[in-house]
PDB file of C-alpha atoms in Angstrom:
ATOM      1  CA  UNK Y   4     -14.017 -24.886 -24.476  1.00  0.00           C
ATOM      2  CA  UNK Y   5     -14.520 -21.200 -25.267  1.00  0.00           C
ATOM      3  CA  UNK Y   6     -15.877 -20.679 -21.419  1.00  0.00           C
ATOM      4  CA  UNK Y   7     -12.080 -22.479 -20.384  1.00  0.00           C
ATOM      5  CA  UNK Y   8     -10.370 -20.210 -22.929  1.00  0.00           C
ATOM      6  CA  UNK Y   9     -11.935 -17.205 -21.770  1.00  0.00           C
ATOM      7  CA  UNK Y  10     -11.329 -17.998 -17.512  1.00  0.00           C
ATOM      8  CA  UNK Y  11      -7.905 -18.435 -18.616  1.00  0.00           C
ATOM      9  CA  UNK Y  12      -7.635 -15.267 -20.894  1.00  0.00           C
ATOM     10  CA  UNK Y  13      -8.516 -13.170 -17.920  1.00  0.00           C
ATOM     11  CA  UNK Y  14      -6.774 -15.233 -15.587  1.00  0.00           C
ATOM     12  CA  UNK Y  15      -3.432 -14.379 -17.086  1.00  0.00           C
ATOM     13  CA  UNK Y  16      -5.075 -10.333 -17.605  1.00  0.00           C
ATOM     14  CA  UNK Y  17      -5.225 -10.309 -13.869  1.00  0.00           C
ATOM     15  CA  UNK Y  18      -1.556 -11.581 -13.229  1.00  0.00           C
ATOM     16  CA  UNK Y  19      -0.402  -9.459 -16.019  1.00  0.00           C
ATOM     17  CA  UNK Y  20      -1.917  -6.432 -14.517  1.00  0.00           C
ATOM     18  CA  UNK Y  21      -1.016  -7.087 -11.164  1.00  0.00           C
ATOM     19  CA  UNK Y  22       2.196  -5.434 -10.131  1.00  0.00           C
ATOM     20  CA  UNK Y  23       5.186  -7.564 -10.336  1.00  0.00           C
ATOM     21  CA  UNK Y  24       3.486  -9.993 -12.746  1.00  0.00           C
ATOM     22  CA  UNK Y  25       5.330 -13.260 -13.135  1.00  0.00           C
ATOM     23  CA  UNK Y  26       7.830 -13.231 -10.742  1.00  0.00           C
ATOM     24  CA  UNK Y  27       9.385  -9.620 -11.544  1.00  0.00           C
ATOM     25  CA  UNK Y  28       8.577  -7.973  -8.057  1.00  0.00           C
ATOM     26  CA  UNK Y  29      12.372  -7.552  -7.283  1.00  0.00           C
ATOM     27  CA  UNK Y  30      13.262  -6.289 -10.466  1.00  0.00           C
ATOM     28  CA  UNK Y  31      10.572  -3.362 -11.943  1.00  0.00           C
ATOM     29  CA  UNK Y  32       6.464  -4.077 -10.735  1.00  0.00           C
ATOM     30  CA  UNK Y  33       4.549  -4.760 -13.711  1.00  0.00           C
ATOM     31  CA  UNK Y  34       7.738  -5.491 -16.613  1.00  0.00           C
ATOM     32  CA  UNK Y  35       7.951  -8.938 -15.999  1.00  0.00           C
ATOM     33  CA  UNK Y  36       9.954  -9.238 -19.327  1.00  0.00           C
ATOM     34  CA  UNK Y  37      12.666  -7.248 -17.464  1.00  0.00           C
ATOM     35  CA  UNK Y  38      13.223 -10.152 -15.053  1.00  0.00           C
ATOM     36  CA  UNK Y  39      15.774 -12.327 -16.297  1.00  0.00           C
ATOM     37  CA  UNK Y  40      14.356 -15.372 -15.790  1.00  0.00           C
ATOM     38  CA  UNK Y  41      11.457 -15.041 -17.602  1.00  0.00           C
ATOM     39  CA  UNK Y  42      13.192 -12.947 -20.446  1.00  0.00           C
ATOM     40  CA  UNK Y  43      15.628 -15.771 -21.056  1.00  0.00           C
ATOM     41  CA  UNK Y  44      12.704 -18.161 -20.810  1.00  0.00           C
ATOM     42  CA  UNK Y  45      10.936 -16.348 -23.396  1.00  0.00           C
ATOM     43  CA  UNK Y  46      14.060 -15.895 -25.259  1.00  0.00           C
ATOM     44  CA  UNK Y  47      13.146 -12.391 -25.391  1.00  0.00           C
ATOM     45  CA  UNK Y  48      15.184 -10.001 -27.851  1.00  0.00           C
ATOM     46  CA  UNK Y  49      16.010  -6.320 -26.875  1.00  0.00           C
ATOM     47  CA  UNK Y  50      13.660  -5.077 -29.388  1.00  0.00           C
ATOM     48  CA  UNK Y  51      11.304  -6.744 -27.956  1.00  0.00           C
ATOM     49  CA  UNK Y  52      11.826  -5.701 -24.293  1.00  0.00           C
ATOM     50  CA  UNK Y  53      11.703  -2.376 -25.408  1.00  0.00           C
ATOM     51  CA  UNK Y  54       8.253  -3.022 -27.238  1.00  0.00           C
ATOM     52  CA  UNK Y  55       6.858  -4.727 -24.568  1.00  0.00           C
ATOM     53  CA  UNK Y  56       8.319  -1.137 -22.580  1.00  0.00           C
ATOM     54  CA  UNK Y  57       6.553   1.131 -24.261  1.00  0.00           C
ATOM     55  CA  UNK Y  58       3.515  -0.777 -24.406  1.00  0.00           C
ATOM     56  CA  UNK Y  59       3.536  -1.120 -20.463  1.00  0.00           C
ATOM     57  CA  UNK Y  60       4.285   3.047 -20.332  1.00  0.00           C
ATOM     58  CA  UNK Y  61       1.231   3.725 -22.872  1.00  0.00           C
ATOM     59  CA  UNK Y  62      -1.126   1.342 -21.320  1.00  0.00           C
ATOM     60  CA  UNK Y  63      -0.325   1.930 -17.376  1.00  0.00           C
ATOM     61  CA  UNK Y  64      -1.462   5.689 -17.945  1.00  0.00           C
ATOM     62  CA  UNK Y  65      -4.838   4.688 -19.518  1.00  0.00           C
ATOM     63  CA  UNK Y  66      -5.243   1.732 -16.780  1.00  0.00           C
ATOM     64  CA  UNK Y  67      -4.371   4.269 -13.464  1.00  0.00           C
ATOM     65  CA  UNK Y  68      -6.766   6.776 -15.065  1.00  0.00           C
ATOM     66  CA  UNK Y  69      -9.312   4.335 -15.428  1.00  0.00           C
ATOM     67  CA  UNK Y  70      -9.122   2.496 -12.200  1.00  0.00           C
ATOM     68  CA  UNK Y  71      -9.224   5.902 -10.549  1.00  0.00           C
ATOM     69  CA  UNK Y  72     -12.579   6.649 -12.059  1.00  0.00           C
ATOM     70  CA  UNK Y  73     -13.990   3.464 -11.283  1.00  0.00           C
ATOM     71  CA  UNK Y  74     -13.246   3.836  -7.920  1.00  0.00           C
ATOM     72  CA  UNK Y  75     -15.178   7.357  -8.143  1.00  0.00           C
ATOM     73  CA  UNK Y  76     -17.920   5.858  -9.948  1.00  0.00           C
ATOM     74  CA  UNK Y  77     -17.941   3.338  -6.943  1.00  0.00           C
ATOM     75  CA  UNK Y  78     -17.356   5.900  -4.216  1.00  0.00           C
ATOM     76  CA  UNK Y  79     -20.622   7.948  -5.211  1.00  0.00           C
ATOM     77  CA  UNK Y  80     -22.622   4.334  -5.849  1.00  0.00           C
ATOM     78  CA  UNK Y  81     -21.969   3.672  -2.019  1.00  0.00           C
ATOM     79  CA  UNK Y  82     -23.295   7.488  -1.039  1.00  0.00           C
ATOM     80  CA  UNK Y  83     -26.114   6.713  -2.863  1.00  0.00           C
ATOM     81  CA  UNK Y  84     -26.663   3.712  -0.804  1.00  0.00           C
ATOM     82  CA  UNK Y  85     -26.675   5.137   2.552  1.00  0.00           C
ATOM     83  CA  UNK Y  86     -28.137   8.480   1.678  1.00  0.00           C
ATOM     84  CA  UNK Y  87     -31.654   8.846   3.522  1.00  0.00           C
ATOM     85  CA  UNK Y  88     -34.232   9.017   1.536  1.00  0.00           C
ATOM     86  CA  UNK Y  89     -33.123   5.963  -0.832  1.00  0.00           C
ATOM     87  CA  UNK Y  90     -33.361   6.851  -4.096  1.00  0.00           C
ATOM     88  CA  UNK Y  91     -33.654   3.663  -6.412  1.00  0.00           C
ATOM     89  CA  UNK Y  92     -33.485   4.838  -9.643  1.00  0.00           C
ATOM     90  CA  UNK Y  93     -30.334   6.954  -8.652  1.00  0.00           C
ATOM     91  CA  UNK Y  94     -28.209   3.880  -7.313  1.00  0.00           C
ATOM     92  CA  UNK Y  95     -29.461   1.858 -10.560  1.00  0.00           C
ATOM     93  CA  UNK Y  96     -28.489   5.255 -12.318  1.00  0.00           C
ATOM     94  CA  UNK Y  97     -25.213   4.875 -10.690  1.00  0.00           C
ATOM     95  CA  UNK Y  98     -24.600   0.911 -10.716  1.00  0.00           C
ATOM     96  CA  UNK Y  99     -24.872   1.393 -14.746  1.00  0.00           C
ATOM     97  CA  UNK Y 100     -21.863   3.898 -14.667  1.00  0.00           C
ATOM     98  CA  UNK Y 101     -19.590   1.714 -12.269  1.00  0.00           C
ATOM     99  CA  UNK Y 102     -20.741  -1.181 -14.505  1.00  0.00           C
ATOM    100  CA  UNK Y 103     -19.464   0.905 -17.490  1.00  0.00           C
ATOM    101  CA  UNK Y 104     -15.996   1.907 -16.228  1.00  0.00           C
ATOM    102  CA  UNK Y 105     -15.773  -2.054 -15.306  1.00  0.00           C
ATOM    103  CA  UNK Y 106     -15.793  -2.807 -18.819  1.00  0.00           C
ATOM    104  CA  UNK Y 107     -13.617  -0.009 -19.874  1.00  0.00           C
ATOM    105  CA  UNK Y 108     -11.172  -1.215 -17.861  1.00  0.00           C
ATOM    106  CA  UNK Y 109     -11.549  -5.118 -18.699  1.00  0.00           C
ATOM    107  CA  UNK Y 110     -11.338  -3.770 -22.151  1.00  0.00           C
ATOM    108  CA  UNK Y 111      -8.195  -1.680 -21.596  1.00  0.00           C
ATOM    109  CA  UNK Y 112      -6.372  -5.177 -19.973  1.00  0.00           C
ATOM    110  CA  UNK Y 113      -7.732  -7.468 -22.664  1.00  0.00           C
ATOM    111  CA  UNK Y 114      -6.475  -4.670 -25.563  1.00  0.00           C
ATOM    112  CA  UNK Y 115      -2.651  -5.091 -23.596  1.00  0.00           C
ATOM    113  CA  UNK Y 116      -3.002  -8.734 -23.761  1.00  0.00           C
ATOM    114  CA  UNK Y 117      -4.073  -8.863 -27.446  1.00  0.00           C
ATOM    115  CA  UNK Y 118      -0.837  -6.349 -27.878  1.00  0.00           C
ATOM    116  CA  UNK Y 119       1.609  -8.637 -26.006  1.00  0.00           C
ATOM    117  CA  UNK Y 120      -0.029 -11.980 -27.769  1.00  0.00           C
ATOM    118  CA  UNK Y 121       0.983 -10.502 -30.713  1.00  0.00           C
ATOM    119  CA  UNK Y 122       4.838  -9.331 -29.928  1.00  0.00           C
ATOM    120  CA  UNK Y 123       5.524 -12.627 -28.342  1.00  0.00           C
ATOM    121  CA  UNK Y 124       3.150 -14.770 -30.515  1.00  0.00           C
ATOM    122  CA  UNK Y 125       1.285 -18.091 -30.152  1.00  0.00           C
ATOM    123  CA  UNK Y 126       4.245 -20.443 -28.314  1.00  0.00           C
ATOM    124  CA  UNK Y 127       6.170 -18.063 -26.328  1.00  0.00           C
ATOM    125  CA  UNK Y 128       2.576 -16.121 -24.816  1.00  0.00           C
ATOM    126  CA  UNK Y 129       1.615 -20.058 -23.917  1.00  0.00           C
ATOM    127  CA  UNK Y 130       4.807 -20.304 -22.095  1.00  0.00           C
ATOM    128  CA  UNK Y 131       4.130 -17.170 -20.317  1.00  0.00           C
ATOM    129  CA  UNK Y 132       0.464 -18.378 -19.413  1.00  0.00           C
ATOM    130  CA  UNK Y 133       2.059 -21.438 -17.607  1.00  0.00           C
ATOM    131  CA  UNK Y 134       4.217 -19.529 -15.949  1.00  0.00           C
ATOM    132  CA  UNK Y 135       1.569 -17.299 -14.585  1.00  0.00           C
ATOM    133  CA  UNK Y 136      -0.273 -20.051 -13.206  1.00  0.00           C
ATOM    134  CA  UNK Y 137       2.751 -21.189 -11.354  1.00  0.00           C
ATOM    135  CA  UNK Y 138       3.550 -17.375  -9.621  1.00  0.00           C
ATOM    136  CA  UNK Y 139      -0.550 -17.710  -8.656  1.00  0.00           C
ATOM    137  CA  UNK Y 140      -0.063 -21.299  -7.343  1.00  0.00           C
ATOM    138  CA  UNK Y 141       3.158 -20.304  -5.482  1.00  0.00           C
ATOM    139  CA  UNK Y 142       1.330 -17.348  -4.228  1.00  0.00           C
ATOM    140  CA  UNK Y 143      -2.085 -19.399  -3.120  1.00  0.00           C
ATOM    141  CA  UNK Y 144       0.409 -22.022  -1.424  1.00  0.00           C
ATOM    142  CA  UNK Y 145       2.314 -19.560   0.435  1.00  0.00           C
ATOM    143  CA  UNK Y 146      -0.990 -17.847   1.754  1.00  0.00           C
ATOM    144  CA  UNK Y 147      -2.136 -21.273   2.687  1.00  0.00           C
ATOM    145  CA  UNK Y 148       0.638 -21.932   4.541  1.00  0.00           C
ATOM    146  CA  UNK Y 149       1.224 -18.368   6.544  1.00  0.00           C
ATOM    147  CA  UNK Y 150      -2.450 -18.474   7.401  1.00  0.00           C
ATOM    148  CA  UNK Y 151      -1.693 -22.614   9.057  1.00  0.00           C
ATOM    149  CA  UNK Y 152       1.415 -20.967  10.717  1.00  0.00           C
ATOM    150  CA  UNK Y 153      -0.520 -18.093  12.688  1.00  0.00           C
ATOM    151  CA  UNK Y 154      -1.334 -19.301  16.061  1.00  0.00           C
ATOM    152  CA  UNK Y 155      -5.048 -19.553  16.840  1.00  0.00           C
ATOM    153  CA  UNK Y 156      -6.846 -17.926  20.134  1.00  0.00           C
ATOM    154  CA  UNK Y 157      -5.056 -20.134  22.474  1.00  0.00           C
ATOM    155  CA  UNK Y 158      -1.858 -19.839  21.103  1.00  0.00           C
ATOM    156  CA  UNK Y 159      -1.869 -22.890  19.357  1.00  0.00           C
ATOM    157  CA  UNK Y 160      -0.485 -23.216  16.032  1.00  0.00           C
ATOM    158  CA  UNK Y 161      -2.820 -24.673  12.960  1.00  0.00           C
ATOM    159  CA  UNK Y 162      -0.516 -27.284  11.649  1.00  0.00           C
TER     160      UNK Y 162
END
């Protein structure tokens, strides 16, 4: 049950991260509780839209800065890799830094989560959960179906 719990928690860390989480991509990337839909859904109160605001401003700072030295840490791991000679201990050196910045960042998502779990509380962060699943179905469906549109080699449509 924990294992479930936990593929779910991060599930719904992933979609909440993502830009445009939940269905918001037409009205601000990433403040899903702006889109009306889910706010009324939620039943959200201004108060907490604007919590939920300056939450998103503090954390998307920390999360930009933090993606952007992973993706350092990763950059160097991958000229350590093709460098001639091949230094072992250096790309294990390095592996153990991009594995650190990995779980900075995991950390930094599940420390929003915990943050919005506790402004919209145990029923309400459910109903956003479900919802969540549904944008990722939607979105899995829709790939499914542009990739059976496009026409193979021949021309010929995968239908």
């Amino acid at each position: 049950m924990k294992k479930k719990t936990l593929i779910g928690m991060l599930f719904l860390m992933a979609v909440l991260a993502g830009a445009g989480a939940v269905g918001a991509q037409d009205v601000n990337p990433g403040r899903w509780w702006r889109d009306p839909g889910v706010s009324r859904d939620l039943s959200l109160t201004r108060q907490e839209q604007r919590e939920l605001d300056s939450l998103y401003a503090r954390n998307r700072e920390e999360l930009i800065d933090t993606k952007a030295e992973l993706e350092k840490e990763r950059s160097r791991l991958d000229d350590i890799m093709y460098r001639e000679p091949f230094n072992e201990d250096a790309a294990k050196a390095q592996l153990r830094k991009v594995e650190e910045k990995r779980r900075k960042l995991t950390s930094e998502r599940m420390r929003y989560l915990i943050e919005v779990r506790k402004i919209l509380g145990h029923d309400r962060f459910r109903t956003l959960e479900g919802k969540a699943h549904q944008r990722m179905e939607r979105k899995d469906e829709k790939g499914r179906k542009q990739f059976d549109e496009r026409p193979d080699k021949k021309g010929r449509r995968n239908w």
